[in-house]
Amino acid sequence: LYGVPIMNQAQNRYVSPLARTIEDQTYAPLCRPIYMNILEESLNEQDPLYPLDSPKPVLNSSNKQQDSFPVMLARMIESDSSSNDSYFCSTRGFRIAGSSTVFPIARLWAGIYNIACGVVVEVEGGGSSLGAQQLCEGVAEVAQMSRQFKESEALQDANYDYLYHCQQGGDVSIIQIEVAIDGLSVVTKKGGAADKCIASIGGGLTVNQLRYIYSSFTIPQLVASGWNASSIAASDSSSTSPLWSDLDPSCPRVAIKIAGPDETSGTFEFFQSIVLVGGDDEGVDTQRGYYSSEDGDDEDLVNYIAQDEYAIAFFGYSYYRNNGDRLSAAAIQNNAGHFVQPSLETIRDGSYNPFARRIYMNVLDNPQSLEQTRPFLTFGLGEEGTKLLLTSSTTGYVDIPNKVDMLDRLSIYLDGSNDNNNGDSNPTKFPLGALVTIVFFVLLGLVVVGCVVMRRYGHRFCDQDDMGLMGRISFHGREVPPLFGTYEPY
């Protein structure tokens, strides 16, 4: 869109709608204040984030302001942003697209970063497949993904396990950055028939039971592919679709309605890789009415499950955590045989397996793009971005322990050094400044050696009176006169 300049009558000139013209009110008469109105009595119940009569939070204080978002923002703004340091702020905006699971993180970081840096980082969902596609095509500069790349999208580099090369869209290379740990959650309507059914069998589900619920295979096909039929001991195999009563006779004899992300979602593919392990022929049973989210929007799934007590779905832990008043998450039997509920603690300590997983932001590895995306990820993986991740009510993720390693990946490629890698193939470019410096000193060395040799044989090629710039030096124990000074024989 194009913002039409408006005539400022007082200044007799047209003024475009920009942040600075709105702030200094030259975009008159169409700039205006907007308001939030607060009940006076509510101010006594909870302290505001910072004093209402103070336009800027007081930093380096020991009170609760230290952890507030305005303080985080103020710290960023009060950093040396005036130096336009590429490690602090991007000089332009860019686009992030992809996984709905990673979307809340990107949106949260971008909300603060955009204000502090005065740029526009656009964030949208659409699924991991869309993110990979737009990154390789150059439509987006960051692809948020909840899975690894497919071979049809990008191939892993032979030397660096975090570098990928696009299969389509030209010669494009990608750096993979871990940003958080998520736990895929299996949910039902809180207090509904499905929730009560799962509670009646011990409050949890096995991977075998989930396979039975979601698989497109018939029972004979499941058994032939290694499925444990004892996990559904109550089934009489007479129904064309799984029933809740198949899990336990006390459960309703009603068909299990299945839901989840669509096939472009990384969460869908992660679930399939863990649960539907019968090869390429096995998938989700879409024939019996698999409900998938529209446009990769997991909030749509939340609303569907909250309205149907016989339905079951799966998505990222964040969406369950933010809707815990409406949804229940089933405990999942882990590799040790224990039933474990998804929580920040069980995701962090690894006991919520096999559904805990790393999630990613993938960036283009060329320097022009990294100059914009690295500051954003440096903020996100830094102290303030981590606080946002862990304290915001809109997310439900565990921070990664290896943040420094992730940031090193970005620095290696942008700075042109690759000390962390031992392979013969270095995908970085040699810094121009270093090359110029080396050439200068090589040439200077040749001049010095040449002059010394010529002086040895009595030539005065390097003499220039009254320009003694280098002082006296010695060569093999013999004093050499100034290179640009008065000639003195040995």
Tab-separated table of C-alpha atoms in Angstrom:
chain	number	residue	atom	x	y	z
A	1	LEU	CA	0.000	0.000	0.000
A	2	TYR	CA	1.009	3.615	-0.479
A	3	GLY	CA	0.397	6.231	2.219
A	4	VAL	CA	-0.871	9.395	0.524
A	5	PRO	CA	0.778	12.627	1.724
A	6	ILE	CA	-1.691	15.028	3.365
A	7	MET	CA	-1.505	18.841	3.181
A	8	ASN	CA	-0.284	20.407	6.409
A	9	GLN	CA	-2.039	23.796	6.273
A	10	ALA	CA	0.182	25.388	8.907
A	11	GLN	CA	3.383	24.516	7.043
A	12	ASN	CA	1.861	24.684	3.559
A	13	ARG	CA	3.379	21.377	2.496
A	14	TYR	CA	2.359	17.755	1.959
A	15	VAL	CA	3.439	15.328	4.694
A	16	SER	CA	3.562	11.536	4.413
A	17	PRO	CA	2.341	9.297	7.273
A	18	LEU	CA	5.574	8.089	8.897
A	19	ALA	CA	6.500	7.232	12.468
A	20	ARG	CA	8.538	10.429	12.842
A	21	THR	CA	5.891	12.707	11.253
A	22	ILE	CA	3.233	11.284	13.544
A	23	GLU	CA	5.511	11.639	16.556
A	24	ASP	CA	6.396	15.272	15.820
A	25	GLN	CA	2.778	15.930	14.746
A	26	THR	CA	3.707	17.359	11.364
A	27	TYR	CA	1.300	14.795	9.881
A	28	ALA	CA	-1.534	17.116	10.775
A	29	PRO	CA	-4.457	17.116	11.014
A	30	LEU	CA	-4.699	13.302	10.790
A	31	CYS	CA	-2.398	12.308	13.658
A	32	ARG	CA	-4.238	11.705	16.926
A	33	PRO	CA	-3.768	10.245	20.392
A	34	ILE	CA	-5.365	6.877	21.187
A	35	TYR	CA	-6.213	5.721	24.686
A	36	MET	CA	-6.366	2.979	27.279
A	37	ASN	CA	-8.695	3.792	30.159
A	38	ILE	CA	-8.054	2.180	33.543
A	39	LEU	CA	-10.363	1.744	36.503
A	40	GLU	CA	-8.910	3.843	39.287
A	41	GLU	CA	-9.565	1.236	41.957
A	42	SER	CA	-7.674	-1.410	39.971
A	43	LEU	CA	-4.434	0.531	40.408
A	44	ASN	CA	-4.416	-0.435	44.080
A	45	GLU	CA	-4.740	-4.135	43.288
A	46	GLN	CA	-1.621	-4.438	41.141
A	47	ASP	CA	1.302	-2.136	40.542
A	48	PRO	CA	1.567	-0.899	36.973
A	49	LEU	CA	4.554	-2.069	34.928
A	50	TYR	CA	6.208	1.255	35.708
A	51	PRO	CA	4.993	4.567	37.164
A	52	LEU	CA	2.299	6.125	35.003
A	53	ASP	CA	3.813	9.603	35.366
A	54	SER	CA	7.224	8.385	34.191
A	55	PRO	CA	7.704	8.124	30.424
A	56	LYS	CA	10.682	5.824	30.783
A	57	PRO	CA	11.290	2.985	33.298
A	58	VAL	CA	14.058	3.416	35.842
A	59	LEU	CA	16.821	1.000	34.925
A	60	ASN	CA	19.267	-0.855	37.174
A	61	SER	CA	16.764	-0.877	40.012
A	62	SER	CA	16.168	-3.776	42.323
A	63	ASN	CA	12.373	-3.691	42.198
A	64	LYS	CA	9.959	-5.648	40.002
A	65	GLN	CA	10.401	-3.211	37.134
A	66	GLN	CA	13.586	-5.095	36.323
A	67	ASP	CA	11.610	-7.922	34.713
A	68	SER	CA	8.933	-5.899	32.936
A	69	PHE	CA	8.697	-5.710	29.155
A	70	PRO	CA	9.100	-1.903	29.134
A	71	VAL	CA	12.415	-2.347	30.941
A	72	MET	CA	13.513	-4.890	28.358
A	73	LEU	CA	12.560	-2.474	25.619
A	74	ALA	CA	14.295	0.450	27.321
A	75	ARG	CA	17.510	-1.541	27.667
A	76	MET	CA	17.480	-2.262	23.962
A	77	ILE	CA	16.765	1.343	23.008
A	78	GLU	CA	19.420	2.690	25.417
A	79	SER	CA	22.058	0.401	23.913
A	80	ASP	CA	24.353	1.950	21.352
A	81	SER	CA	21.695	1.980	18.656
A	82	SER	CA	22.963	5.304	17.329
A	83	SER	CA	26.077	3.544	16.044
A	84	ASN	CA	23.907	1.476	13.732
A	85	ASP	CA	25.814	-1.592	14.891
A	86	SER	CA	24.805	-4.615	12.814
A	87	TYR	CA	24.830	-6.817	15.903
A	88	PHE	CA	22.135	-4.709	17.540
A	89	CYS	CA	19.527	-3.710	14.964
A	90	SER	CA	18.631	-4.530	11.407
A	91	THR	CA	18.730	-1.637	8.957
A	92	ARG	CA	15.560	-2.810	7.202
A	93	GLY	CA	12.669	-5.161	7.770
A	94	PHE	CA	12.295	-8.712	6.475
A	95	ARG	CA	9.752	-11.524	6.304
A	96	ILE	CA	9.381	-14.606	8.513
A	97	ALA	CA	7.025	-17.404	7.414
A	98	GLY	CA	6.282	-21.029	8.228
A	99	SER	CA	5.366	-23.205	11.187
A	100	SER	CA	2.364	-22.298	13.319
A	101	THR	CA	4.187	-23.912	16.250
A	102	VAL	CA	7.123	-21.492	16.002
A	103	PHE	CA	4.855	-18.572	15.055
A	104	PRO	CA	4.149	-17.421	18.670
A	105	ILE	CA	7.901	-17.120	19.332
A	106	ALA	CA	8.598	-15.116	16.181
A	107	ARG	CA	5.592	-12.867	16.790
A	108	LEU	CA	6.626	-12.217	20.394
A	109	TRP	CA	10.236	-11.374	19.531
A	110	ALA	CA	9.239	-9.252	16.532
A	111	GLY	CA	6.755	-7.232	18.599
A	112	ILE	CA	9.500	-5.875	20.862
A	113	TYR	CA	12.266	-5.840	18.241
A	114	ASN	CA	10.249	-3.790	15.750
A	115	ILE	CA	9.587	-1.059	18.312
A	116	ALA	CA	13.154	-0.946	19.600
A	117	CYS	CA	14.788	-0.970	16.167
A	118	GLY	CA	12.246	0.984	14.154
A	119	VAL	CA	11.922	-1.704	11.476
A	120	VAL	CA	9.086	-3.974	10.356
A	121	VAL	CA	9.739	-7.703	10.692
A	122	GLU	CA	6.655	-9.395	9.224
A	123	VAL	CA	5.603	-12.734	10.734
A	124	GLU	CA	3.099	-15.178	9.290
A	125	GLY	CA	2.279	-18.879	9.664
A	126	GLY	CA	1.265	-21.255	6.901
A	127	GLY	CA	3.182	-24.377	7.926
A	128	SER	CA	6.790	-25.578	7.772
A	129	SER	CA	6.483	-26.567	4.096
A	130	LEU	CA	5.438	-23.038	3.154
A	131	GLY	CA	8.324	-21.591	5.159
A	132	ALA	CA	10.866	-23.831	3.417
A	133	GLN	CA	9.425	-22.959	0.014
A	134	GLN	CA	9.395	-19.197	0.596
A	135	LEU	CA	12.931	-19.234	1.996
A	136	CYS	CA	14.341	-21.051	-1.040
A	137	GLU	CA	12.412	-18.782	-3.405
A	138	GLY	CA	13.624	-15.637	-1.636
A	139	VAL	CA	10.131	-14.543	-0.603
A	140	ALA	CA	11.052	-14.883	3.089
A	141	GLU	CA	14.448	-14.474	4.768
A	142	VAL	CA	13.571	-16.640	7.796
A	143	ALA	CA	11.682	-19.955	7.685
A	144	GLN	CA	10.207	-21.023	11.008
A	145	MET	CA	9.971	-24.833	11.048
A	146	SER	CA	8.972	-27.502	13.547
A	147	ARG	CA	10.766	-30.276	11.648
A	148	GLN	CA	13.901	-30.970	9.644
A	149	PHE	CA	14.066	-30.279	5.918
A	150	LYS	CA	12.743	-32.916	3.535
A	151	GLU	CA	15.202	-34.099	0.888
A	152	SER	CA	12.895	-32.628	-1.754
A	153	GLU	CA	13.323	-29.193	-0.107
A	154	ALA	CA	16.982	-28.985	0.905
A	155	LEU	CA	19.930	-31.354	1.285
A	156	GLN	CA	22.267	-31.329	4.270
A	157	ASP	CA	25.813	-30.178	3.549
A	158	ALA	CA	28.496	-32.871	3.504
A	159	ASN	CA	30.699	-31.039	6.027
A	160	TYR	CA	28.371	-28.969	8.232
A	161	ASP	CA	25.292	-30.567	9.759
A	162	TYR	CA	23.531	-27.202	10.184
A	163	LEU	CA	24.008	-26.036	6.584
A	164	TYR	CA	21.459	-26.979	3.915
A	165	HIS	CA	21.247	-26.381	0.160
A	166	CYS	CA	17.904	-25.740	-1.518
A	167	GLN	CA	16.807	-28.237	-4.149
A	168	GLN	CA	14.645	-25.642	-5.867
A	169	GLY	CA	14.895	-21.895	-6.265
A	170	GLY	CA	18.510	-21.642	-7.431
A	171	ASP	CA	21.832	-21.804	-5.597
A	172	VAL	CA	20.568	-20.980	-2.123
A	173	SER	CA	22.160	-22.130	1.145
A	174	ILE	CA	20.490	-22.095	4.554
A	175	ILE	CA	21.729	-22.042	8.152
A	176	GLN	CA	19.550	-23.947	10.624
A	177	ILE	CA	19.165	-22.361	14.087
A	178	GLU	CA	17.484	-24.075	17.032
A	179	VAL	CA	15.332	-21.563	18.925
A	180	ALA	CA	13.371	-23.600	21.500
A	181	ILE	CA	12.160	-27.030	22.616
A	182	ASP	CA	8.486	-27.917	22.192
A	183	GLY	CA	6.363	-30.847	23.309
A	184	LEU	CA	3.704	-32.096	20.905
A	185	SER	CA	0.497	-32.402	22.946
A	186	VAL	CA	-2.475	-34.746	22.438
A	187	VAL	CA	-5.620	-32.984	23.611
A	188	THR	CA	-9.352	-33.440	24.196
A	189	LYS	CA	-12.151	-31.217	25.449
A	190	LYS	CA	-11.720	-30.638	29.178
A	191	GLY	CA	-14.306	-32.640	31.118
A	192	GLY	CA	-15.764	-34.124	27.910
A	193	ALA	CA	-16.472	-37.770	27.122
A	194	ALA	CA	-13.045	-38.336	25.531
A	195	ASP	CA	-11.261	-36.725	28.485
A	196	LYS	CA	-13.162	-38.951	30.926
A	197	CYS	CA	-12.474	-42.031	28.816
A	198	ILE	CA	-8.708	-41.448	28.846
A	199	ALA	CA	-8.879	-40.817	32.608
A	200	SER	CA	-10.643	-44.171	33.076
A	201	ILE	CA	-7.726	-46.078	31.521
A	202	GLY	CA	-5.116	-44.444	33.713
A	203	GLY	CA	-5.014	-40.951	32.329
A	204	GLY	CA	-2.709	-41.610	29.430
A	205	LEU	CA	-2.261	-43.077	25.967
A	206	THR	CA	0.435	-45.234	24.425
A	207	VAL	CA	1.966	-44.615	21.011
A	208	ASN	CA	0.345	-47.903	19.911
A	209	GLN	CA	-3.082	-46.597	20.940
A	210	LEU	CA	-2.506	-43.338	19.075
A	211	ARG	CA	-1.511	-45.319	16.004
A	212	TYR	CA	-4.742	-47.294	16.192
A	213	ILE	CA	-6.760	-44.065	16.566
A	214	TYR	CA	-5.153	-42.175	13.668
A	215	SER	CA	-3.897	-44.823	11.206
A	216	SER	CA	-5.282	-45.404	7.739
A	217	PHE	CA	-4.317	-49.089	8.094
A	218	THR	CA	-6.813	-51.823	8.912
A	219	ILE	CA	-6.142	-53.937	12.002
A	220	PRO	CA	-4.599	-56.792	9.938
A	221	GLN	CA	-2.289	-54.267	8.242
A	222	LEU	CA	-1.338	-52.790	11.603
A	223	VAL	CA	-0.513	-56.207	13.033
A	224	ALA	CA	1.508	-57.135	9.936
A	225	SER	CA	3.592	-53.962	10.364
A	226	GLY	CA	4.486	-54.705	13.997
A	227	TRP	CA	1.617	-53.050	15.881
A	228	ASN	CA	0.853	-54.460	19.348
A	229	ALA	CA	-2.815	-55.534	19.254
A	230	SER	CA	-2.940	-55.886	23.055
A	231	SER	CA	-2.983	-52.089	23.349
A	232	ILE	CA	-6.633	-52.150	22.202
A	233	ALA	CA	-7.768	-55.219	24.061
A	234	ALA	CA	-11.428	-54.110	24.189
A	235	SER	CA	-11.830	-53.840	20.407
A	236	ASP	CA	-14.112	-56.382	18.740
A	237	SER	CA	-12.883	-55.287	15.285
A	238	SER	CA	-16.482	-55.027	14.116
A	239	SER	CA	-16.555	-51.288	13.549
A	240	THR	CA	-15.270	-49.632	10.391
A	241	SER	CA	-13.710	-46.850	12.493
A	242	PRO	CA	-12.130	-46.807	15.961
A	243	LEU	CA	-14.525	-46.244	18.875
A	244	TRP	CA	-13.796	-44.760	22.276
A	245	SER	CA	-15.114	-48.003	23.770
A	246	ASP	CA	-12.241	-49.822	22.037
A	247	LEU	CA	-9.945	-48.308	24.649
A	248	ASP	CA	-12.113	-49.427	27.553
A	249	PRO	CA	-15.652	-50.916	27.748
A	250	SER	CA	-16.671	-48.121	30.143
A	251	CYS	CA	-16.118	-45.500	27.422
A	252	PRO	CA	-18.909	-44.439	25.032
A	253	ARG	CA	-19.477	-46.605	21.987
A	254	VAL	CA	-18.976	-43.580	19.756
A	255	ALA	CA	-16.569	-43.074	16.870
A	256	ILE	CA	-13.335	-41.251	17.691
A	257	LYS	CA	-13.168	-38.003	15.721
A	258	ILE	CA	-9.598	-37.177	14.779
A	259	ALA	CA	-8.101	-33.747	14.132
A	260	GLY	CA	-4.711	-32.097	13.730
A	261	PRO	CA	-2.604	-29.853	11.496
A	262	ASP	CA	-2.686	-30.282	7.722
A	263	GLU	CA	-0.084	-32.152	5.697
A	264	THR	CA	2.033	-29.028	5.070
A	265	SER	CA	2.663	-28.715	8.802
A	266	GLY	CA	5.926	-29.807	10.369
A	267	THR	CA	3.950	-30.895	13.429
A	268	PHE	CA	1.891	-33.235	11.226
A	269	GLU	CA	5.046	-34.780	9.787
A	270	PHE	CA	6.690	-35.082	13.203
A	271	PHE	CA	3.606	-36.871	14.562
A	272	GLN	CA	3.547	-39.175	11.552
A	273	SER	CA	7.242	-40.048	11.939
A	274	ILE	CA	6.733	-41.081	15.578
A	275	VAL	CA	3.295	-42.713	15.433
A	276	LEU	CA	2.517	-43.881	11.892
A	277	VAL	CA	5.570	-46.030	11.299
A	278	GLY	CA	4.219	-48.443	8.674
A	279	GLY	CA	6.082	-46.878	5.776
A	280	ASP	CA	4.914	-44.689	2.919
A	281	ASP	CA	1.587	-46.539	2.624
A	282	GLU	CA	0.457	-45.607	6.147
A	283	GLY	CA	-0.913	-42.174	6.900
A	284	VAL	CA	-3.615	-40.382	8.829
A	285	ASP	CA	-7.058	-41.826	8.074
A	286	THR	CA	-8.450	-38.825	6.234
A	287	GLN	CA	-11.256	-40.951	4.777
A	288	ARG	CA	-13.216	-40.889	8.008
A	289	GLY	CA	-13.208	-37.105	8.373
A	290	TYR	CA	-9.827	-35.891	9.639
A	291	TYR	CA	-10.353	-32.252	10.665
A	292	SER	CA	-7.313	-30.103	9.870
A	293	SER	CA	-6.646	-26.489	10.758
A	294	GLU	CA	-7.302	-23.816	8.170
A	295	ASP	CA	-4.211	-22.088	6.776
A	296	GLY	CA	-2.020	-23.654	9.462
A	297	ASP	CA	-3.933	-21.890	12.251
A	298	ASP	CA	-3.808	-24.072	15.370
A	299	GLU	CA	-6.256	-21.749	17.136
A	300	ASP	CA	-8.833	-23.208	14.744
A	301	LEU	CA	-8.018	-26.678	16.113
A	302	VAL	CA	-8.340	-25.411	19.672
A	303	ASN	CA	-11.855	-24.143	18.980
A	304	TYR	CA	-12.856	-27.371	17.220
A	305	ILE	CA	-11.756	-29.589	20.098
A	306	ALA	CA	-13.291	-27.297	22.726
A	307	GLN	CA	-16.678	-27.758	21.032
A	308	ASP	CA	-16.652	-31.545	20.463
A	309	GLU	CA	-16.282	-33.896	23.408
A	310	TYR	CA	-15.656	-36.942	21.177
A	311	ALA	CA	-12.740	-35.423	19.264
A	312	ILE	CA	-8.985	-35.708	19.778
A	313	ALA	CA	-6.211	-33.584	18.261
A	314	PHE	CA	-2.477	-32.886	18.467
A	315	PHE	CA	-0.447	-29.676	18.210
A	316	GLY	CA	2.342	-27.770	19.943
A	317	TYR	CA	2.414	-27.451	23.734
A	318	SER	CA	2.054	-23.670	23.570
A	319	TYR	CA	-1.506	-23.903	22.248
A	320	TYR	CA	-2.506	-26.363	24.960
A	321	ARG	CA	-0.880	-24.268	27.703
A	322	ASN	CA	-2.721	-21.149	26.614
A	323	ASN	CA	-6.049	-22.990	26.563
A	324	GLY	CA	-5.734	-25.182	29.637
A	325	ASP	CA	-9.121	-23.993	30.883
A	326	ARG	CA	-10.792	-25.584	27.853
A	327	LEU	CA	-8.527	-28.507	26.964
A	328	SER	CA	-6.968	-31.526	28.663
A	329	ALA	CA	-3.644	-33.018	27.548
A	330	ALA	CA	-3.227	-36.787	27.717
A	331	ALA	CA	-0.178	-38.236	29.414
A	332	ILE	CA	1.951	-40.209	26.934
A	333	GLN	CA	3.813	-43.415	27.723
A	334	ASN	CA	7.527	-42.664	27.367
A	335	ASN	CA	10.430	-44.915	26.453
A	336	ALA	CA	10.813	-45.981	30.092
A	337	GLY	CA	7.177	-47.107	30.257
A	338	HIS	CA	5.977	-44.196	32.403
A	339	PHE	CA	2.946	-42.050	31.565
A	340	VAL	CA	4.092	-38.431	31.538
A	341	GLN	CA	2.058	-35.243	31.149
A	342	PRO	CA	3.441	-32.482	28.920
A	343	SER	CA	4.776	-29.576	30.977
A	344	LEU	CA	7.701	-27.182	30.846
A	345	GLU	CA	9.511	-29.384	33.365
A	346	THR	CA	8.966	-32.712	31.584
A	347	ILE	CA	9.799	-31.205	28.203
A	348	ARG	CA	12.992	-29.692	29.634
A	349	ASP	CA	14.193	-32.823	31.443
A	350	GLY	CA	13.408	-35.082	28.462
A	351	SER	CA	10.970	-37.370	30.269
A	352	TYR	CA	8.170	-36.281	27.925
A	353	ASN	CA	9.436	-38.443	25.121
A	354	PRO	CA	9.036	-39.282	22.311
A	355	PHE	CA	7.065	-36.062	21.720
A	356	ALA	CA	9.632	-33.460	22.849
A	357	ARG	CA	11.389	-31.849	19.883
A	358	ARG	CA	13.636	-28.981	18.798
A	359	ILE	CA	12.051	-26.239	16.691
A	360	TYR	CA	13.909	-23.965	14.294
A	361	MET	CA	14.364	-20.695	12.494
A	362	ASN	CA	16.286	-21.157	9.248
A	363	VAL	CA	18.051	-18.203	7.630
A	364	LEU	CA	19.737	-17.495	4.313
A	365	ASP	CA	23.520	-17.734	4.663
A	366	ASN	CA	24.479	-14.838	2.402
A	367	PRO	CA	26.022	-11.811	4.185
A	368	GLN	CA	23.485	-9.277	2.877
A	369	SER	CA	20.616	-11.207	4.463
A	370	LEU	CA	22.517	-12.149	7.621
A	371	GLU	CA	23.219	-8.489	8.328
A	372	GLN	CA	19.454	-8.149	8.836
A	373	THR	CA	18.473	-11.499	10.377
A	374	ARG	CA	21.407	-12.022	12.751
A	375	PRO	CA	20.568	-9.001	14.964
A	376	PHE	CA	17.010	-10.305	15.313
A	377	LEU	CA	18.151	-13.782	16.366
A	378	THR	CA	20.867	-12.319	18.590
A	379	PHE	CA	18.106	-10.483	20.446
A	380	GLY	CA	15.803	-13.519	20.499
A	381	LEU	CA	18.418	-15.936	21.805
A	382	GLY	CA	19.912	-13.355	24.152
A	383	GLU	CA	18.949	-12.483	27.713
A	384	GLU	CA	15.916	-10.342	26.913
A	385	GLY	CA	14.529	-12.615	24.204
A	386	THR	CA	14.870	-15.607	26.529
A	387	LYS	CA	12.965	-13.752	29.256
A	388	LEU	CA	10.174	-13.076	26.797
A	389	LEU	CA	10.128	-16.739	25.784
A	390	LEU	CA	9.965	-18.048	29.331
A	391	THR	CA	7.697	-15.469	30.982
A	392	SER	CA	5.145	-14.559	28.332
A	393	SER	CA	1.715	-16.090	28.780
A	394	THR	CA	1.434	-16.456	25.011
A	395	THR	CA	4.185	-19.054	24.699
A	396	GLY	CA	4.921	-22.404	26.262
A	397	TYR	CA	8.398	-23.418	25.255
A	398	VAL	CA	11.656	-24.455	26.866
A	399	ASP	CA	14.733	-22.433	25.968
A	400	ILE	CA	17.617	-24.271	24.350
A	401	PRO	CA	20.801	-24.766	26.412
A	402	ASN	CA	23.191	-24.189	23.478
A	403	LYS	CA	22.363	-20.600	22.528
A	404	VAL	CA	26.019	-19.606	22.115
A	405	ASP	CA	26.553	-22.402	19.607
A	406	MET	CA	23.545	-21.218	17.612
A	407	LEU	CA	24.804	-17.617	17.504
A	408	ASP	CA	28.266	-18.844	16.507
A	409	ARG	CA	26.723	-20.389	13.419
A	410	LEU	CA	25.545	-16.952	12.329
A	411	SER	CA	28.835	-15.237	13.202
A	412	ILE	CA	30.931	-17.784	11.329
A	413	TYR	CA	29.179	-17.151	8.071
A	414	LEU	CA	28.861	-13.381	8.332
A	415	ASP	CA	32.354	-12.678	9.691
A	416	GLY	CA	34.054	-14.967	7.211
A	417	SER	CA	35.776	-17.147	9.824
A	418	ASN	CA	35.020	-20.795	10.391
A	419	ASP	CA	37.125	-21.823	13.343
A	420	ASN	CA	34.515	-24.253	14.605
A	421	ASN	CA	34.672	-26.418	11.471
A	422	ASN	CA	37.434	-28.749	10.382
A	423	GLY	CA	36.261	-29.614	6.881
A	424	ASP	CA	38.287	-28.744	3.791
A	425	SER	CA	35.333	-26.999	2.188
A	426	ASN	CA	34.723	-23.550	3.637
A	427	PRO	CA	31.521	-21.936	2.378
A	428	THR	CA	32.501	-18.493	3.688
A	429	LYS	CA	34.160	-15.683	1.732
A	430	PHE	CA	37.585	-14.263	2.701
A	431	PRO	CA	37.193	-10.772	4.214
A	432	LEU	CA	38.260	-8.019	1.790
A	433	GLY	CA	39.831	-5.915	4.561
A	434	ALA	CA	42.147	-8.755	5.612
A	435	LEU	CA	43.151	-9.375	1.998
A	436	VAL	CA	44.061	-5.699	1.432
A	437	THR	CA	46.120	-5.650	4.661
A	438	ILE	CA	48.077	-8.756	3.667
A	439	VAL	CA	48.807	-7.410	0.184
A	440	PHE	CA	50.010	-4.096	1.669
A	441	PHE	CA	52.498	-5.726	4.034
A	442	VAL	CA	53.739	-8.144	1.372
A	443	LEU	CA	54.468	-5.226	-0.958
A	444	LEU	CA	56.094	-3.220	1.844
A	445	GLY	CA	58.275	-6.204	2.682
A	446	LEU	CA	59.401	-6.494	-0.931
A	447	VAL	CA	60.320	-2.796	-1.008
A	448	VAL	CA	62.365	-3.082	2.202
A	449	VAL	CA	64.221	-6.181	1.021
A	450	GLY	CA	64.817	-4.633	-2.396
A	451	CYS	CA	66.233	-1.446	-0.895
A	452	VAL	CA	68.485	-3.354	1.489
A	453	VAL	CA	69.896	-5.456	-1.364
A	454	MET	CA	70.426	-2.399	-3.592
A	455	ARG	CA	72.190	-0.504	-0.792
A	456	ARG	CA	74.408	-3.533	-0.313
A	457	TYR	CA	75.747	-2.957	-3.802
A	458	GLY	CA	76.051	0.841	-3.458
A	459	HIS	CA	72.883	1.943	-5.257
A	460	ARG	CA	70.929	4.985	-3.995
A	461	PHE	CA	67.535	3.988	-5.462
A	462	CYS	CA	65.707	4.391	-2.168
A	463	ASP	CA	67.318	7.664	-1.025
A	464	GLN	CA	65.223	10.796	-0.531
A	465	ASP	CA	66.851	13.562	1.519
A	466	ASP	CA	65.070	14.948	4.535
A	467	MET	CA	62.396	12.159	4.519
A	468	GLY	CA	63.780	9.965	7.257
A	469	LEU	CA	60.578	8.159	8.087
A	470	MET	CA	61.743	4.764	9.202
A	471	GLY	CA	64.805	5.308	11.388
A	472	ARG	CA	67.757	2.921	11.518
A	473	ILE	CA	67.478	-0.832	11.145
A	474	SER	CA	70.018	-3.661	11.100
A	475	PHE	CA	70.370	-6.510	8.655
A	476	HIS	CA	72.472	-9.539	9.627
A	477	GLY	CA	74.071	-7.471	12.375
A	478	ARG	CA	74.965	-4.538	10.133
A	479	GLU	CA	73.246	-1.177	10.484
A	480	VAL	CA	71.163	-0.115	7.515
A	481	PRO	CA	70.598	3.671	7.052
A	482	PRO	CA	67.099	5.137	6.966
A	483	LEU	CA	65.127	3.819	4.037
A	484	PHE	CA	63.945	7.295	3.027
A	485	GLY	CA	66.800	9.300	4.628
A	486	THR	CA	70.291	10.540	3.782
A	487	TYR	CA	72.571	7.915	2.270
A	488	GLU	CA	75.383	6.754	4.535
A	489	PRO	CA	77.782	4.044	3.291
A	490	TYR	CA	78.351	1.019	5.546
